[in-house]
Coordinates of C-alpha atoms in Angstrom, one line a residue:
Chain A
M1 CA 105.1 74.9 71.7
N2 CA 108.1 73.6 73.5
L3 CA 109.9 76.2 75.5
P4 CA 112.9 77.0 72.9
V5 CA 116.3 77.3 74.7
F6 CA 119.0 79.1 72.3
G7 CA 122.8 78.4 73.3
L8 CA 125.5 81.1 72.6
D9 CA 126.5 80.0 69.1
E10 CA 123.1 80.9 67.9
I11 CA 122.7 84.1 69.9
T12 CA 125.7 85.5 68.5
R13 CA 124.4 84.7 64.8
A14 CA 121.2 86.2 65.4
V15 CA 122.0 89.2 67.1
D16 CA 122.6 92.7 65.7
P17 CA 125.0 95.0 67.5
A18 CA 123.1 98.2 65.6
A19 CA 119.7 96.8 67.3
V20 CA 121.2 96.1 70.7
L21 CA 123.0 99.7 70.9
D22 CA 119.9 101.4 69.9
A23 CA 117.8 99.3 72.6
V24 CA 120.6 100.1 75.5
R25 CA 120.5 103.6 74.5
Q26 CA 116.7 103.9 74.8
T27 CA 116.5 101.8 77.9
L28 CA 119.2 103.9 79.8
I29 CA 117.0 107.0 78.7
A30 CA 113.7 105.3 79.8
H31 CA 115.5 104.7 83.1
T32 CA 116.3 108.1 83.4
H33 CA 112.8 108.7 83.7
G34 CA 111.7 106.2 85.8
R35 CA 110.5 104.2 82.9
T36 CA 111.9 101.0 84.3
T37 CA 111.3 98.2 87.1
V38 CA 114.4 96.9 88.5
P39 CA 114.0 95.3 91.9
P40 CA 117.1 95.1 94.4
P41 CA 118.7 91.9 92.8
M42 CA 118.7 88.2 95.2
H43 CA 122.3 87.0 95.9
L44 CA 123.1 83.2 97.0
E45 CA 126.6 82.0 98.5
F46 CA 128.0 78.6 97.9
A47 CA 131.1 79.1 100.4
D48 CA 131.8 75.3 99.8
A49 CA 132.1 75.6 96.0
D50 CA 133.8 79.0 96.1
G51 CA 130.7 80.4 94.2
D52 CA 128.2 82.9 94.4
S53 CA 125.1 83.6 92.2
H54 CA 123.0 87.3 91.3
V55 CA 119.6 87.0 90.2
K56 CA 118.5 90.2 88.5
A57 CA 115.2 91.0 86.9
G58 CA 114.3 93.8 84.7
Y59 CA 111.4 95.4 82.7
I60 CA 110.8 98.3 80.5
H61 CA 107.6 100.1 81.1
G62 CA 105.6 99.2 78.0
A63 CA 107.8 96.5 76.7
K64 CA 106.6 93.2 75.6
D65 CA 109.0 91.4 77.5
F66 CA 110.5 90.8 80.9
T67 CA 113.3 89.1 82.0
V68 CA 115.2 87.1 84.9
K69 CA 118.6 86.7 84.9
V70 CA 120.6 84.1 86.9
A71 CA 124.3 85.0 86.7
S72 CA 127.1 83.0 88.6
S73 CA 130.8 83.1 89.3
F74 CA 132.3 79.6 90.4
Y75 CA 136.0 80.3 90.8
R76 CA 137.2 76.4 90.7
N77 CA 135.5 75.9 87.6
P78 CA 138.7 76.3 85.6
A79 CA 140.4 74.0 87.3
I80 CA 137.8 71.4 85.9
G81 CA 137.3 72.6 82.7
L82 CA 134.2 74.8 83.1
P83 CA 133.9 78.6 82.7
S84 CA 133.8 80.5 86.0
N85 CA 130.6 82.4 84.6
Q86 CA 127.5 80.5 84.6
G87 CA 123.8 81.5 83.8
L88 CA 120.9 81.7 82.0
V89 CA 118.6 84.4 80.7
C90 CA 114.7 83.7 81.1
V91 CA 112.4 86.1 79.0
F92 CA 108.8 86.2 79.8
D93 CA 106.0 88.0 77.8
A94 CA 105.4 91.1 79.9
R95 CA 101.3 90.7 78.8
T96 CA 100.7 87.2 79.6
G97 CA 103.7 85.9 81.8
Q98 CA 104.3 83.0 79.6
A99 CA 107.9 82.4 79.4
R100 CA 109.1 82.9 75.4
A101 CA 112.6 81.4 75.5
V102 CA 115.6 80.8 77.7
L103 CA 119.0 82.2 76.6
D104 CA 122.0 79.6 77.8
D105 CA 124.4 82.5 76.9
G106 CA 127.3 82.0 79.5
G107 CA 127.0 85.3 80.4
M108 CA 127.6 87.1 77.3
L109 CA 124.3 89.3 77.1
T110 CA 125.6 90.7 80.4
G111 CA 128.8 91.5 78.4
W112 CA 127.2 92.9 75.5
R113 CA 124.9 95.2 77.5
T114 CA 127.7 96.5 79.7
A115 CA 130.1 97.2 76.5
A116 CA 126.9 98.8 74.6
A117 CA 126.1 101.2 77.5
G118 CA 130.0 101.9 78.6
A119 CA 130.5 102.4 74.3
L120 CA 127.4 104.9 74.1
V121 CA 128.3 107.0 76.8
T122 CA 132.1 107.0 76.1
D123 CA 131.3 108.1 72.7
A124 CA 128.9 110.7 73.5
L125 CA 131.4 112.5 75.8
A126 CA 134.7 111.7 74.0
G127 CA 134.0 114.7 71.4
S128 CA 135.3 114.9 68.0
G129 CA 138.8 115.5 68.7
V130 CA 140.1 112.0 70.2
E131 CA 143.5 112.0 69.6
S132 CA 144.3 108.8 72.0
V133 CA 142.4 106.3 73.4
G134 CA 143.6 103.9 76.9
V135 CA 142.0 101.3 78.4
I136 CA 143.2 99.6 81.7
G137 CA 142.4 95.9 82.2
T138 CA 142.8 93.3 79.7
G139 CA 139.9 91.1 80.1
Q140 CA 136.8 90.2 78.4
Q141 CA 134.9 93.4 79.1
A142 CA 138.1 95.6 78.3
E143 CA 137.9 94.1 74.8
L144 CA 134.5 94.6 74.8
Q145 CA 134.3 98.0 75.5
I146 CA 136.7 98.8 73.0
A147 CA 135.3 96.5 70.2
W148 CA 131.7 98.3 70.5
L149 CA 133.3 101.9 71.0
A150 CA 134.8 100.9 67.5
K151 CA 131.2 100.0 66.1
L152 CA 130.4 103.6 66.8
R153 CA 133.5 105.8 65.8
T154 CA 137.0 105.2 64.3
L155 CA 139.7 104.6 66.9
P156 CA 143.0 105.9 66.8
E157 CA 145.8 103.4 68.1
V158 CA 144.5 102.1 71.7
R159 CA 147.1 102.0 74.5
V160 CA 146.7 98.8 76.5
T161 CA 147.9 98.8 80.1
G162 CA 147.5 95.2 82.2
R163 CA 148.7 93.6 85.2
T164 CA 151.5 92.6 83.2
E165 CA 152.7 93.2 79.8
A166 CA 152.0 89.7 78.3
R167 CA 148.1 90.6 79.5
A168 CA 148.3 93.7 77.5
A169 CA 149.8 92.0 74.5
D170 CA 147.3 89.4 74.7
L171 CA 144.3 91.8 74.4
C172 CA 146.4 93.7 71.5
E173 CA 146.2 90.8 69.6
R174 CA 142.4 90.0 70.4
L175 CA 141.7 93.9 69.2
A176 CA 143.6 93.2 66.1
R177 CA 141.2 90.4 65.1
H178 CA 138.6 93.1 65.0
G179 CA 140.6 95.2 62.8
I180 CA 141.6 97.7 65.9
P181 CA 144.9 98.5 66.3
A182 CA 146.4 98.5 69.5
R183 CA 149.6 98.1 71.7
P184 CA 150.8 97.7 75.0
A185 CA 151.5 101.1 77.0
P186 CA 153.0 101.9 80.5
L187 CA 150.1 103.4 82.6
A188 CA 151.1 107.4 83.0
E189 CA 150.8 107.1 79.0
T190 CA 147.5 105.0 79.2
A191 CA 146.3 107.3 81.9
G192 CA 147.0 110.3 80.0
S193 CA 145.2 109.4 76.9
S194 CA 141.9 111.8 75.7
V195 CA 139.7 108.9 76.3
V196 CA 140.5 106.5 79.2
I197 CA 138.4 103.2 80.1
T198 CA 138.8 101.0 83.3
A199 CA 137.5 97.7 83.1
T200 CA 139.1 95.7 85.9
A201 CA 138.4 94.1 89.4
A202 CA 140.5 96.3 91.2
T203 CA 139.7 97.0 94.8
A204 CA 141.9 100.3 94.9
P205 CA 142.2 103.1 92.3
V206 CA 144.0 102.2 89.3
L207 CA 145.4 105.2 88.1
A208 CA 146.4 108.4 90.0
A209 CA 144.4 112.0 89.4
E210 CA 147.1 113.7 88.5
Q211 CA 148.0 111.2 85.7
V212 CA 145.0 112.0 83.8
S213 CA 144.8 114.9 81.0
A214 CA 142.9 118.0 81.1
G215 CA 139.8 117.8 79.2
A216 CA 139.7 114.0 78.9
H217 CA 136.8 111.7 79.3
I218 CA 137.1 108.6 81.5
T219 CA 134.6 105.5 81.5
A220 CA 135.0 103.3 84.8
I221 CA 133.2 99.9 83.8
G222 CA 134.6 97.6 86.7
A223 CA 133.4 98.9 90.4
D224 CA 129.9 97.2 90.7
M225 CA 130.3 96.3 94.5
P226 CA 131.1 98.6 97.5
H227 CA 134.8 97.0 98.0
K228 CA 135.6 97.8 94.3
N229 CA 137.1 100.9 93.3
E230 CA 139.1 101.9 90.0
L231 CA 138.8 105.6 90.2
P232 CA 140.5 107.9 93.0
P233 CA 138.4 110.0 94.9
E234 CA 140.5 113.1 93.9
L235 CA 139.8 112.7 90.5
F236 CA 136.1 113.6 90.9
R237 CA 137.2 116.5 92.6
R238 CA 138.8 117.4 89.2
A239 CA 135.9 116.5 86.9
A240 CA 133.9 119.2 85.1
L241 CA 130.8 116.4 84.7
I242 CA 130.3 113.2 86.6
V243 CA 127.8 110.5 84.9
T244 CA 126.1 107.6 86.3
D245 CA 123.8 104.6 85.1
D246 CA 122.0 104.6 88.2
H247 CA 122.4 107.4 91.2
R248 CA 121.7 105.3 93.9
Q249 CA 123.7 102.4 92.6
C250 CA 126.7 104.4 92.2
L251 CA 126.4 105.9 95.3
E252 CA 126.0 102.3 97.2
H253 CA 128.7 100.8 95.2
G254 CA 130.4 102.4 92.4
D255 CA 133.7 104.9 92.3
L256 CA 131.4 107.7 93.1
A257 CA 130.5 105.9 96.4
H258 CA 134.3 105.9 97.3
A259 CA 134.5 109.6 96.3
V260 CA 131.7 110.9 98.2
R261 CA 132.8 109.0 101.2
A262 CA 136.2 110.8 100.8
G263 CA 134.5 113.9 100.6
T264 CA 135.9 115.2 97.4
V265 CA 132.3 115.6 95.8
E266 CA 128.7 116.0 97.4
D267 CA 126.4 113.1 96.7
S268 CA 124.0 114.7 94.1
S269 CA 127.1 115.9 91.9
D270 CA 126.0 113.7 89.2
I271 CA 123.6 113.5 86.4
S272 CA 122.3 110.4 84.5
I273 CA 123.5 108.8 81.4
G274 CA 120.1 109.0 80.0
R275 CA 120.1 112.5 80.3
V276 CA 123.5 112.7 78.2
L277 CA 122.3 110.2 75.6
E278 CA 119.2 112.4 75.0
D279 CA 121.7 115.6 74.2
P280 CA 125.0 114.3 74.0
A281 CA 126.1 117.9 72.4
A282 CA 124.7 119.7 75.5
W283 CA 126.8 118.0 78.1
L284 CA 130.5 117.9 76.0
T285 CA 132.8 119.9 78.3
S286 CA 136.1 121.1 77.9
G287 CA 136.8 120.0 81.6
I288 CA 137.3 116.3 82.8
S289 CA 134.2 114.1 82.6
I290 CA 133.9 110.6 84.2
A291 CA 131.1 108.0 83.4
D292 CA 130.7 105.4 86.5
L293 CA 128.9 102.4 85.4
T294 CA 127.3 99.7 87.7
G295 CA 125.2 98.1 85.6
I296 CA 121.2 98.1 85.7
G297 CA 118.6 95.4 85.2
A298 CA 116.4 96.8 82.6
L299 CA 119.6 96.6 80.0
D300 CA 119.0 92.8 80.5
A301 CA 115.8 93.0 79.6
A302 CA 116.2 95.4 76.6
V303 CA 119.3 93.0 74.9
A304 CA 117.2 89.9 75.6
A305 CA 114.3 91.7 73.7
V306 CA 116.5 92.2 70.9
V307 CA 117.8 88.7 70.8
V308 CA 114.9 86.8 71.2
D309 CA 112.9 88.9 68.5
A310 CA 116.2 88.1 65.9
L311 CA 115.5 84.6 67.0
L312 CA 111.7 84.0 66.9
G313 CA 110.8 86.9 64.7
Chain B
M1 CA 124.9 68.9 75.7
N2 CA 121.9 71.3 75.2
L3 CA 120.3 72.5 78.5
P4 CA 116.8 70.2 78.9
V5 CA 113.6 71.7 79.0
F6 CA 111.0 69.6 80.4
G7 CA 107.1 70.3 80.4
L8 CA 104.4 69.4 83.1
D9 CA 103.5 66.1 81.1
E10 CA 107.3 64.9 81.7
I11 CA 107.4 65.9 85.0
T12 CA 104.3 64.3 86.4
R13 CA 105.3 61.0 84.7
A14 CA 108.4 60.9 86.6
V15 CA 108.0 62.2 89.9
D16 CA 107.6 59.8 92.7
P17 CA 105.0 61.6 95.5
A18 CA 106.8 59.5 98.5
A19 CA 110.0 61.2 97.1
V20 CA 108.7 64.6 97.3
L21 CA 107.5 64.0 100.8
D22 CA 110.8 62.9 102.1
A23 CA 112.5 65.6 100.6
V24 CA 110.3 68.4 102.3
R25 CA 110.1 66.8 105.4
Q26 CA 113.9 66.6 105.2
T27 CA 114.0 70.4 103.9
L28 CA 111.3 71.8 106.6
I29 CA 113.9 70.0 109.4
A30 CA 116.8 72.0 107.5
H31 CA 115.2 75.2 107.2
T32 CA 114.2 74.9 111.2
H33 CA 118.2 74.3 111.7
G34 CA 119.2 77.1 109.5
R35 CA 120.5 74.9 107.0
T36 CA 118.9 76.7 104.2
T37 CA 119.2 80.0 102.1
V38 CA 116.2 81.6 101.1
P39 CA 117.0 85.3 99.7
P40 CA 114.2 87.8 100.0
P41 CA 111.9 87.4 97.0
M42 CA 111.8 90.0 94.1
H43 CA 108.8 91.2 92.9
L44 CA 107.6 93.0 89.7
E45 CA 103.9 94.3 88.9
F46 CA 102.6 94.6 85.5
A47 CA 99.6 96.9 86.1
D48 CA 98.7 97.5 82.4
A49 CA 98.1 93.6 82.0
D50 CA 96.8 92.7 85.6
G51 CA 99.5 90.7 86.1
D52 CA 102.5 90.1 88.8
S53 CA 105.6 88.1 89.0
H54 CA 107.8 86.4 91.9
V55 CA 110.9 85.0 91.8
K56 CA 112.0 83.3 94.5
A57 CA 115.7 81.2 94.8
G58 CA 116.3 78.5 97.4
Y59 CA 119.4 76.5 98.5
I60 CA 119.7 73.5 100.8
H61 CA 123.1 73.6 102.5
G62 CA 125.0 70.6 101.1
A63 CA 122.3 69.9 98.3
K64 CA 123.8 69.3 94.9
D65 CA 121.2 71.8 93.5
F66 CA 120.1 75.0 94.0
T67 CA 117.1 77.0 92.3
V68 CA 115.7 80.1 90.8
K69 CA 111.7 80.1 90.5
V70 CA 109.7 82.8 88.4
A71 CA 105.9 82.3 89.4
S72 CA 103.6 84.8 87.7
S73 CA 99.8 85.2 87.8
F74 CA 98.2 87.2 84.7
Y75 CA 94.7 87.6 85.8
R76 CA 93.5 88.2 82.2
N77 CA 94.9 85.2 80.6
P78 CA 91.8 82.9 81.1
A79 CA 90.0 85.2 78.8
I80 CA 92.8 84.4 76.1
G81 CA 92.5 80.8 76.8
L82 CA 95.8 80.6 78.7
P83 CA 96.4 79.6 82.6
S84 CA 96.5 82.4 84.6
N85 CA 99.6 80.8 86.6
Q86 CA 102.5 81.2 84.5
G87 CA 106.5 80.1 85.5
L88 CA 109.5 78.2 85.2
V89 CA 112.0 76.5 87.5
C90 CA 115.4 76.7 86.4
V91 CA 117.6 74.0 88.3
F92 CA 121.4 74.8 88.8
D93 CA 124.2 72.7 90.0
A94 CA 125.5 74.3 93.4
R95 CA 129.0 72.9 92.9
T96 CA 129.5 74.7 89.4
G97 CA 126.5 77.1 88.4
Q98 CA 125.9 75.2 85.6
A99 CA 122.0 75.0 84.6
R100 CA 120.8 71.5 84.7
A101 CA 117.3 71.6 83.4
V102 CA 114.3 74.2 82.8
L103 CA 111.1 72.8 84.5
D104 CA 108.3 74.6 82.5
D105 CA 105.9 73.2 85.2
G106 CA 103.1 75.9 84.9
G107 CA 103.3 76.4 88.7
M108 CA 102.6 72.7 89.4
L109 CA 106.0 72.2 91.4
T110 CA 104.8 75.2 93.6
G111 CA 101.1 73.2 94.5
W112 CA 103.3 70.0 95.1
R113 CA 105.7 71.4 97.4
T114 CA 102.8 73.2 99.3
A115 CA 100.9 70.3 99.5
A116 CA 103.4 68.2 100.8
A117 CA 104.2 70.7 103.4
G118 CA 100.8 70.8 104.7
A119 CA 100.1 67.2 104.4
L120 CA 102.9 66.3 106.3
V121 CA 102.3 68.9 109.3
T122 CA 98.7 68.1 109.2
D123 CA 99.5 64.5 109.3
A124 CA 101.9 65.1 112.4
L125 CA 99.6 66.8 114.2
A126 CA 96.2 65.4 113.6
G127 CA 96.6 62.1 116.0
S128 CA 95.2 58.6 115.6
G129 CA 91.6 59.4 116.3
V130 CA 90.5 61.7 113.4
E131 CA 86.9 61.3 113.0
S132 CA 86.2 64.0 110.3
V133 CA 88.3 66.1 108.2
G134 CA 86.9 69.0 106.7
V135 CA 88.4 71.7 103.8
I136 CA 87.5 75.2 103.4
G137 CA 88.5 76.2 99.6
T138 CA 87.6 74.7 96.5
G139 CA 90.7 75.2 94.3
Q140 CA 93.6 73.4 93.4
Q141 CA 95.5 73.8 96.5
A142 CA 92.3 72.5 98.4
E143 CA 92.4 69.5 96.3
L144 CA 96.1 68.8 96.6
Q145 CA 95.7 69.2 100.3
I146 CA 93.6 66.3 100.7
A147 CA 95.0 64.5 97.7
W148 CA 98.3 64.2 99.4
L149 CA 97.2 64.0 102.9
A150 CA 95.7 60.7 101.9
K151 CA 98.9 59.6 100.7
L152 CA 100.0 59.8 104.3
R153 CA 96.9 58.2 106.1
T154 CA 93.3 56.6 104.9
L155 CA 90.7 59.9 105.4
P156 CA 87.2 59.6 106.3
E157 CA 84.5 61.1 103.9
V158 CA 85.7 64.6 103.5
R159 CA 83.7 67.8 104.2
V160 CA 84.2 70.4 101.6
T161 CA 82.7 74.1 102.0
G162 CA 83.2 76.5 99.5
R163 CA 81.8 80.0 98.2
T164 CA 79.0 78.1 96.3
E165 CA 77.8 74.7 96.9
A166 CA 78.7 74.1 93.1
R167 CA 82.1 74.8 93.7
A168 CA 81.9 72.3 96.8
A169 CA 80.4 69.7 94.4
D170 CA 83.0 70.2 91.9
L171 CA 85.7 69.1 94.3
C172 CA 84.2 66.5 95.7
E173 CA 83.9 64.9 92.3
R174 CA 87.7 65.7 91.9
L175 CA 88.6 64.1 95.0
A176 CA 86.5 61.1 94.1
R177 CA 88.8 60.9 91.1
H178 CA 91.4 60.5 93.5
G179 CA 89.2 57.7 95.3
I180 CA 88.9 59.8 98.3
P181 CA 85.1 60.3 99.6
A182 CA 83.7 63.6 100.0
R183 CA 80.6 65.6 100.5
P184 CA 79.5 69.3 100.4
A185 CA 78.8 70.6 104.1
P186 CA 77.7 73.8 105.5
L187 CA 80.4 75.9 107.1
A188 CA 79.9 75.1 110.9
E189 CA 80.1 71.3 110.3
T190 CA 83.2 71.6 108.2
A191 CA 84.6 74.1 110.7
G192 CA 83.9 71.9 113.3
S193 CA 85.9 68.8 112.2
S194 CA 88.6 66.9 113.9
V195 CA 91.0 68.3 111.2
V196 CA 90.1 71.5 109.0
I197 CA 92.5 72.8 106.2
T198 CA 91.8 76.3 105.0
A199 CA 93.2 76.8 101.4
T200 CA 91.5 80.1 100.1
A201 CA 92.6 83.5 98.8
A202 CA 90.6 85.2 101.7
T203 CA 91.4 88.4 103.1
A204 CA 89.3 87.9 106.3
P205 CA 88.6 84.9 108.5
V206 CA 87.0 81.9 106.8
L207 CA 85.6 80.5 110.0
A208 CA 84.7 81.8 113.5
A209 CA 87.0 80.9 116.2
E210 CA 84.0 79.4 118.4
Q211 CA 83.1 77.1 115.5
V212 CA 86.5 74.8 116.1
S213 CA 86.3 71.9 118.2
A214 CA 88.3 71.3 121.3
G215 CA 91.1 69.4 120.5
A216 CA 91.0 69.9 116.5
H217 CA 93.8 70.5 114.5
I218 CA 94.0 73.5 111.9
T219 CA 96.1 73.8 108.8
A220 CA 96.1 77.4 107.3
I221 CA 97.7 77.5 103.7
G222 CA 96.2 80.3 102.1
A223 CA 97.6 83.5 103.7
D224 CA 100.5 84.1 102.1
M225 CA 100.8 88.1 101.9
P226 CA 99.8 90.8 104.8
H227 CA 96.7 91.5 103.4
K228 CA 95.3 87.6 103.1
N229 CA 93.7 86.1 106.5
E230 CA 92.1 82.9 106.9
L231 CA 92.0 82.1 110.4
P232 CA 90.5 84.7 113.4
P233 CA 93.0 85.9 115.6
E234 CA 90.5 84.6 118.8
L235 CA 91.1 81.5 117.5
F236 CA 95.2 81.6 118.1
R237 CA 94.3 82.5 121.8
R238 CA 92.4 79.2 122.1
A239 CA 95.4 77.1 120.5
A240 CA 97.4 75.0 122.9
L241 CA 100.4 74.6 119.6
I242 CA 101.0 77.0 116.8
V243 CA 103.1 76.0 114.3
T244 CA 105.0 77.8 111.5
D245 CA 107.2 77.3 108.3
D246 CA 108.9 80.2 108.8
H247 CA 108.7 82.1 111.8
R248 CA 109.6 85.6 110.4
Q249 CA 107.6 85.0 107.5
C250 CA 104.3 84.2 109.1
L251 CA 105.1 87.1 111.4
E252 CA 105.0 89.3 108.4
H253 CA 102.4 87.7 106.3
G254 CA 100.8 85.0 107.8
D255 CA 97.6 84.2 109.7
L256 CA 99.9 84.5 112.6
A257 CA 100.6 88.0 111.6
H258 CA 96.8 89.1 112.4
A259 CA 96.8 87.1 115.6
V260 CA 100.0 89.2 117.1
R261 CA 98.9 92.4 115.7
A262 CA 95.3 91.6 117.4
G263 CA 97.0 90.9 120.6
T264 CA 95.7 87.7 121.2
V265 CA 99.1 85.9 121.1
E266 CA 102.8 87.1 121.3
D267 CA 104.9 87.1 118.5
S268 CA 107.1 84.2 120.0
S269 CA 104.2 82.0 120.6
D270 CA 105.2 79.8 117.7
I271 CA 107.6 76.8 116.8
S272 CA 108.5 75.3 113.7
I273 CA 107.1 72.7 111.5
G274 CA 110.5 71.2 111.3
R275 CA 110.5 70.6 115.1
V276 CA 107.3 68.8 114.8
L277 CA 108.3 67.1 112.0
E278 CA 111.4 65.7 114.2
D279 CA 109.2 63.8 116.6
P280 CA 105.7 64.3 115.9
A281 CA 104.8 62.3 118.7
A282 CA 106.3 64.8 121.3
W283 CA 104.1 67.5 120.2
L284 CA 100.7 65.9 120.0
T285 CA 98.2 67.9 122.4
S286 CA 94.7 67.6 123.4
G287 CA 94.1 71.0 122.9
I288 CA 94.0 72.9 119.6
S289 CA 96.7 72.9 117.3
I290 CA 97.1 75.5 114.6
A291 CA 99.8 75.2 111.5
D292 CA 100.4 78.5 109.6
L293 CA 102.2 77.9 106.3
T294 CA 103.5 80.6 104.1
G295 CA 105.6 78.8 101.8
I296 CA 109.1 78.7 101.5
G297 CA 111.9 78.9 98.9
A298 CA 114.1 76.2 100.1
L299 CA 111.0 73.6 99.3
D300 CA 111.2 74.7 95.6
A301 CA 115.1 73.6 95.3
A302 CA 113.9 70.4 97.4
V303 CA 110.9 69.5 95.0
A304 CA 113.0 70.5 91.5
A305 CA 115.7 68.3 92.8
V306 CA 113.5 65.5 93.3
V307 CA 112.2 65.8 90.0
V308 CA 115.5 66.5 88.2
D309 CA 117.1 63.6 89.4
A310 CA 114.1 61.2 88.0
L311 CA 114.5 62.9 84.8
L312 CA 118.1 62.9 84.3
G313 CA 118.7 60.3 86.3

């Protein structure tokens, strides 16, 4: 059989979000227990083209597939009518090494697994009395965080804050197409919500620690490199619970890294998302909780397996 | 356009060995001058399936492509009728990050680039008066080393030594199909040839230093991991010239590593293959020369670019 290549349309039609959420939940738990293999990523820079490429591999022990993902960003592409984000996910049989499929997904699988991981931990730690939800950031991942959270619970009107009100209004329109009510809001109102999600490429805190309400839950998605930063170190000092998707990664290039360097928390102050997902009720707190996500390669394997099983049967 | 996938038959029909040799020569020279990007490879182990997978990326500065290669070995595959070696080469546009093609080559591109690199350095350092050529090893790479060397110069009858005479006879038959005369020979005769190529998976020297003739050239292909070893450290002490495809890699997991650890040569005793290929006449020696190859990821990019250009025009 020739190796099949699937494009984004086919992938989108085939994928069942409930199956993605379930696979991501299981994989975050497996990762907590050391049942995943995630080698350090490879990185290539293309200075002449203002581009870079990351190669990530992931394997969940006992799974029938492993994946190798190439995810690139070439920032001059929009000028010639191409998306900045490019990439492929190659799926291999973990028992024979044979290639099963190539997913020409334009980076969407990464978007989905990031959204699913964020939505799961937000839902687990938000508790039952969520009066307000705020999102800071107006890009694709901000949209996906809210859209996937809405698959797990009914949301009140979402407050949206971006770099401009026009961008915030644009995200509200996109959310409306998902059937989710949303309105642009000033930063103080968004940051003061019962649940706050940050999904930006910021390199300095996007809110002030004192803007966050007592008892709020914050999920921070954006920081995945040492120079990126969304949450102020002072907010970590206020937190009753700090949750990370990968302890070491978050200490190196998550928001937690900035807080530890600033001395507002110890480097052992976090627990893993997998532990929370195993028993969410045990971790609900009346204080502030923070989830810091940096993205783990095993989730690529989890989502790709769901997609390939749906496509190949 | 859908992303094209090419199988081994199409690749074999499209590829021009002269173009591969030229690309490999240029890339070895570029590598010598630091004009390549080769991140440390990723490695995954699948203990339950007796398999492992290596992911390598390569980019030649200024080239229009870069590649990400997945090469796996699953040692139980033959029992279920599959080849042990599995893999894919993904070729991306280095100006936009867009995937250009996937080469479902069964590992053959790695075979070709290894053969081309070995043949080029063997040809460069063998000199004009080659009375005899010997090869130790009887696998696919032993065959390719001789077959590609024969594209560069006319060979005398090749002496072949393997673990058994039957394996040696089998390689001689395969070489005859390339129009290359060959016969099984005892180790002492093969090791005493004017040119000796070792292409084995040995973990201990396959010949004795004193078996090598004065003025001989040796090309060692097999050692690409720290525990592998084909040439005795004592042979490096006898050598007038030591050549490596990548200084650091050879110091870590080539035959040179064993010699340096044994103290028979300094860790700065080698020069790069690229320097030899720039001006072969300058490096011919009446003493023993050794070429130690460990394989560099930029050669994957070089060969894949030749193949994709031939296939896509």
